[in-house]
């Protein structure tokens, strides 16, 4: 018995429990209803627009909903088996502990991934019925980035599930991290930059770079700025719009006309992938030594 067996069983259980169908229906609503309201019912008021308007419309919502839904799917992946006693049975088949962790990540990723893909396919059909210019490459890249965001939070939540002894603790840990990403992360970046300026004498360019770098380590922000790179004329603009108010002008002045490589899309993608692999590795490391 291998991780493939665990992944297949996990996926089949999702199908039998109707989770796959519920999730697919939810993503169809999330991705398809907004374009119906904004573009289909607009009675031809879309002249000169393209699917970048759809991407812009959806970006904020997907950045909030996709992580939350992925957490719901993944947070109890291992703790539920642990609390019910089936984990010991699973490990006696025999499965190794790495089979369990990897299989759970892949099984839950399959559930989330298929649902997201179907949602985007339905939305694409609707968009093709409108007068919007359909930019295939940008749309596919947006779909892939959204899929990656979902997989990142599945991996993150399964990693937390591997470390927790109960489903409640796993849920609290995953939701706390989710709230930190959405609410507190930018404030933390600003605080660190301010402290560097006050106690280390770091100038404005250094403080701005610090704020931007810390923000880009947030997987939700990394996703949003990569999506913005599809919409805006330059990657620099995609970074600048992460800031609000007067600080946006300061950031624009510091970045100028060139973007350091560690702020490039390629590096931001690496920062995002970090959250897919590292939490799973940490979770497995703790789970491997845990008393069951």
Tab-separated table of C-alpha atoms in Angstrom, residues 52-256:
chain	number	residue	atom	x	y	z
A	52	UNK	CA	-8.833	41.348	-17.814
A	53	UNK	CA	-11.944	43.125	-16.540
A	54	UNK	CA	-13.204	39.741	-15.358
A	55	UNK	CA	-9.870	39.006	-13.682
A	56	UNK	CA	-9.922	42.385	-11.955
A	57	UNK	CA	-13.505	41.748	-10.834
A	58	UNK	CA	-12.668	38.332	-9.382
A	59	UNK	CA	-9.223	38.883	-7.863
A	60	UNK	CA	-10.221	40.119	-4.408
A	61	UNK	CA	-12.973	37.548	-3.984
A	62	UNK	CA	-10.822	34.599	-5.002
A	63	UNK	CA	-8.011	35.789	-2.715
A	64	UNK	CA	-10.430	35.574	0.222
A	65	UNK	CA	-12.629	32.584	-0.642
A	66	UNK	CA	-10.191	30.091	-2.171
A	67	UNK	CA	-7.916	29.898	0.913
A	68	UNK	CA	-10.890	29.652	3.268
A	69	UNK	CA	-12.547	26.850	1.298
A	70	UNK	CA	-9.245	24.988	0.970
A	71	UNK	CA	-8.749	25.191	4.734
A	72	UNK	CA	-12.211	23.710	5.300
A	73	UNK	CA	-11.300	20.806	3.010
A	74	UNK	CA	-7.854	20.171	4.476
A	75	UNK	CA	-7.744	21.036	8.175
A	76	UNK	CA	-9.179	17.708	9.434
A	77	UNK	CA	-7.474	15.475	6.869
A	78	UNK	CA	-5.349	13.684	9.464
A	79	UNK	CA	-6.861	14.743	12.788
A	80	UNK	CA	-10.224	13.190	11.901
A	81	UNK	CA	-8.524	9.845	11.236
A	82	UNK	CA	-6.560	10.263	14.451
A	83	UNK	CA	-9.599	11.029	16.620
A	84	UNK	CA	-11.679	8.198	15.151
A	85	UNK	CA	-8.910	5.621	15.563
A	86	UNK	CA	-8.748	4.776	11.860
A	87	UNK	CA	-5.255	6.270	11.604
A	88	UNK	CA	-3.745	3.358	13.554
A	89	UNK	CA	-5.605	0.943	11.301
A	90	UNK	CA	-4.362	2.781	8.223
A	91	UNK	CA	-0.759	2.601	9.433
A	92	UNK	CA	-1.110	-1.149	10.025
A	93	UNK	CA	-2.069	-1.982	6.407
A	94	UNK	CA	0.851	-1.080	6.086
A	95	UNK	CA	1.120	2.571	5.146
A	96	UNK	CA	4.071	4.610	6.317
A	97	UNK	CA	3.443	7.999	7.877
A	98	UNK	CA	4.837	9.770	4.842
A	99	UNK	CA	2.334	7.815	2.701
A	100	UNK	CA	-0.471	9.170	4.877
A	101	UNK	CA	0.668	12.801	4.728
A	102	UNK	CA	1.469	12.814	1.005
A	103	UNK	CA	-1.666	10.864	0.133
A	104	UNK	CA	-3.865	13.225	2.132
A	105	UNK	CA	-2.305	16.285	0.484
A	106	UNK	CA	-2.810	14.849	-3.001
A	107	UNK	CA	-6.306	13.530	-2.320
A	108	UNK	CA	-7.575	16.834	-0.912
A	109	UNK	CA	-5.719	18.749	-3.638
A	110	UNK	CA	-7.529	16.667	-6.237
A	111	UNK	CA	-10.906	17.564	-4.737
A	112	UNK	CA	-10.135	21.289	-4.624
A	113	UNK	CA	-8.311	21.322	-7.964
A	114	UNK	CA	-11.004	19.581	-10.008
A	115	UNK	CA	-13.690	21.821	-8.525
A	116	UNK	CA	-11.736	24.986	-9.368
A	117	UNK	CA	-11.024	23.829	-12.927
A	118	UNK	CA	-14.700	23.049	-13.574
A	119	UNK	CA	-15.668	26.449	-12.179
A	120	UNK	CA	-13.270	28.199	-14.550
A	121	UNK	CA	-14.441	26.154	-17.541
A	122	UNK	CA	-18.067	27.125	-16.900
A	123	UNK	CA	-17.055	30.772	-16.444
A	124	UNK	CA	-15.093	30.653	-19.725
A	125	UNK	CA	-18.169	29.427	-21.598
A	126	UNK	CA	-20.190	32.313	-20.163
A	127	UNK	CA	-17.501	34.870	-21.021
A	128	UNK	CA	-17.369	33.588	-24.601
A	129	UNK	CA	-21.076	34.433	-24.901
A	130	UNK	CA	-20.404	38.082	-24.080
A	131	UNK	CA	-18.862	40.829	-26.189
A	132	UNK	CA	-15.668	40.742	-24.128
A	133	UNK	CA	-12.444	40.049	-25.975
A	134	UNK	CA	-11.360	36.678	-24.590
A	135	UNK	CA	-7.615	36.763	-23.821
A	136	UNK	CA	-6.909	33.052	-23.618
A	137	UNK	CA	-3.395	33.194	-22.169
A	138	UNK	CA	-4.278	35.671	-19.410
A	139	UNK	CA	-7.394	33.699	-18.501
A	140	UNK	CA	-5.494	30.409	-18.288
A	141	UNK	CA	-2.749	32.012	-16.201
A	142	UNK	CA	-5.362	33.458	-13.841
A	143	UNK	CA	-6.955	30.025	-13.522
A	144	UNK	CA	-3.581	28.383	-12.852
A	145	UNK	CA	-2.645	30.960	-10.212
A	146	UNK	CA	-6.012	30.489	-8.507
A	147	UNK	CA	-5.568	26.721	-8.643
A	148	UNK	CA	-2.105	27.096	-7.116
A	149	UNK	CA	-3.501	29.286	-4.324
A	150	UNK	CA	-6.022	26.569	-3.511
A	151	UNK	CA	-3.338	23.875	-3.462
A	152	UNK	CA	-1.093	26.031	-1.266
A	153	UNK	CA	-3.783	26.304	1.392
A	154	UNK	CA	-4.637	22.619	1.123
A	155	UNK	CA	-0.981	21.809	1.782
A	156	UNK	CA	-0.825	24.363	4.571
A	157	UNK	CA	-3.940	23.042	6.302
A	158	UNK	CA	-2.939	19.368	5.918
A	159	UNK	CA	0.475	20.257	7.336
A	160	UNK	CA	-1.237	21.823	10.347
A	161	UNK	CA	-3.533	18.794	10.608
A	162	UNK	CA	-0.460	16.563	10.793
A	163	UNK	CA	0.858	18.489	13.802
A	164	UNK	CA	-2.401	18.808	15.744
A	165	UNK	CA	-3.856	16.213	18.085
A	166	UNK	CA	-7.475	17.252	17.533
A	167	UNK	CA	-9.537	18.681	14.705
A	168	UNK	CA	-10.395	21.683	16.846
A	169	UNK	CA	-6.747	22.588	17.314
A	170	UNK	CA	-6.081	22.135	13.611
A	171	UNK	CA	-9.013	24.371	12.729
A	172	UNK	CA	-7.927	27.073	15.185
A	173	UNK	CA	-4.369	26.970	13.862
A	174	UNK	CA	-5.380	27.135	10.199
A	175	UNK	CA	-7.993	29.860	10.686
A	176	UNK	CA	-5.627	31.913	12.861
A	177	UNK	CA	-2.998	31.820	10.137
A	178	UNK	CA	-5.620	32.698	7.514
A	179	UNK	CA	-6.727	35.750	9.514
A	180	UNK	CA	-3.099	36.751	10.034
A	181	UNK	CA	-2.508	36.669	6.276
A	182	UNK	CA	-5.608	38.733	5.495
A	183	UNK	CA	-5.640	41.207	8.389
A	184	UNK	CA	-2.357	41.512	10.256
A	185	UNK	CA	0.453	40.714	7.824
A	186	UNK	CA	0.687	44.156	6.211
A	187	UNK	CA	0.707	45.801	9.632
A	188	UNK	CA	3.560	43.508	10.665
A	189	UNK	CA	5.520	44.523	7.554
A	190	UNK	CA	4.980	48.203	8.349
A	191	UNK	CA	5.993	47.680	11.985
A	192	UNK	CA	9.234	45.895	11.073
A	193	UNK	CA	10.134	48.646	8.590
A	194	UNK	CA	9.375	51.330	11.182
A	195	UNK	CA	11.541	49.620	13.816
A	196	UNK	CA	14.403	49.295	11.339
A	197	UNK	CA	14.172	53.006	10.638
A	198	UNK	CA	14.012	53.966	14.300
A	199	UNK	CA	16.632	51.665	15.804
A	200	UNK	CA	18.877	50.672	12.888
A	201	UNK	CA	18.896	53.932	10.959
A	202	UNK	CA	17.601	52.305	7.768
A	203	UNK	CA	16.583	54.938	5.206
A	204	UNK	CA	13.342	55.181	3.261
A	205	UNK	CA	14.475	52.978	0.321
A	206	UNK	CA	15.497	50.205	2.704
A	207	UNK	CA	12.281	50.465	4.700
A	208	UNK	CA	10.148	50.361	1.548
A	209	UNK	CA	12.029	47.305	0.279
A	210	UNK	CA	11.556	45.618	3.657
A	211	UNK	CA	7.812	46.318	3.669
A	212	UNK	CA	7.396	45.009	0.136
A	213	UNK	CA	9.496	41.906	0.737
A	214	UNK	CA	7.594	40.931	3.893
A	215	UNK	CA	4.274	41.527	2.147
A	216	UNK	CA	5.318	39.295	-0.743
A	217	UNK	CA	6.039	36.470	1.714
A	218	UNK	CA	2.290	36.400	2.413
A	219	UNK	CA	0.820	33.759	0.046
A	220	UNK	CA	-2.397	35.734	-0.442
A	221	UNK	CA	-0.482	38.905	-1.335
A	222	UNK	CA	1.868	36.926	-3.582
A	223	UNK	CA	-1.163	35.565	-5.443
A	224	UNK	CA	-2.748	39.005	-5.778
A	225	UNK	CA	0.375	40.681	-7.135
A	226	UNK	CA	0.952	37.858	-9.637
A	227	UNK	CA	-2.633	38.297	-10.823
A	228	UNK	CA	-2.064	42.056	-11.018
A	229	UNK	CA	0.899	41.370	-13.288
A	230	UNK	CA	-1.624	39.997	-15.795
A	231	UNK	CA	-3.716	43.164	-15.603
A	232	UNK	CA	-1.262	46.035	-15.331
A	233	UNK	CA	1.130	47.212	-17.999
A	234	UNK	CA	4.223	46.532	-15.872
A	235	UNK	CA	5.244	44.297	-12.994
A	236	UNK	CA	6.323	47.418	-11.114
A	237	UNK	CA	2.740	48.702	-11.152
A	238	UNK	CA	1.587	45.302	-9.892
A	239	UNK	CA	3.786	45.767	-6.817
A	240	UNK	CA	2.929	49.433	-6.262
A	241	UNK	CA	-0.835	48.811	-6.065
A	242	UNK	CA	-0.261	46.589	-3.038
A	243	UNK	CA	0.041	49.831	-1.060
A	244	UNK	CA	-2.598	52.452	-0.304
A	245	UNK	CA	-2.609	56.199	0.171
A	246	UNK	CA	0.487	58.372	0.265
A	247	UNK	CA	2.806	55.430	0.791
A	248	UNK	CA	2.010	54.261	-2.741
A	249	UNK	CA	3.742	57.375	-4.107
A	250	UNK	CA	6.786	56.673	-1.943
A	251	UNK	CA	6.940	53.058	-3.109
A	252	UNK	CA	6.686	54.156	-6.748
A	253	UNK	CA	9.541	56.614	-6.214
A	254	UNK	CA	11.766	53.994	-4.567
A	255	UNK	CA	11.134	51.289	-7.166
A	256	UNK	CA	11.620	53.676	-10.069
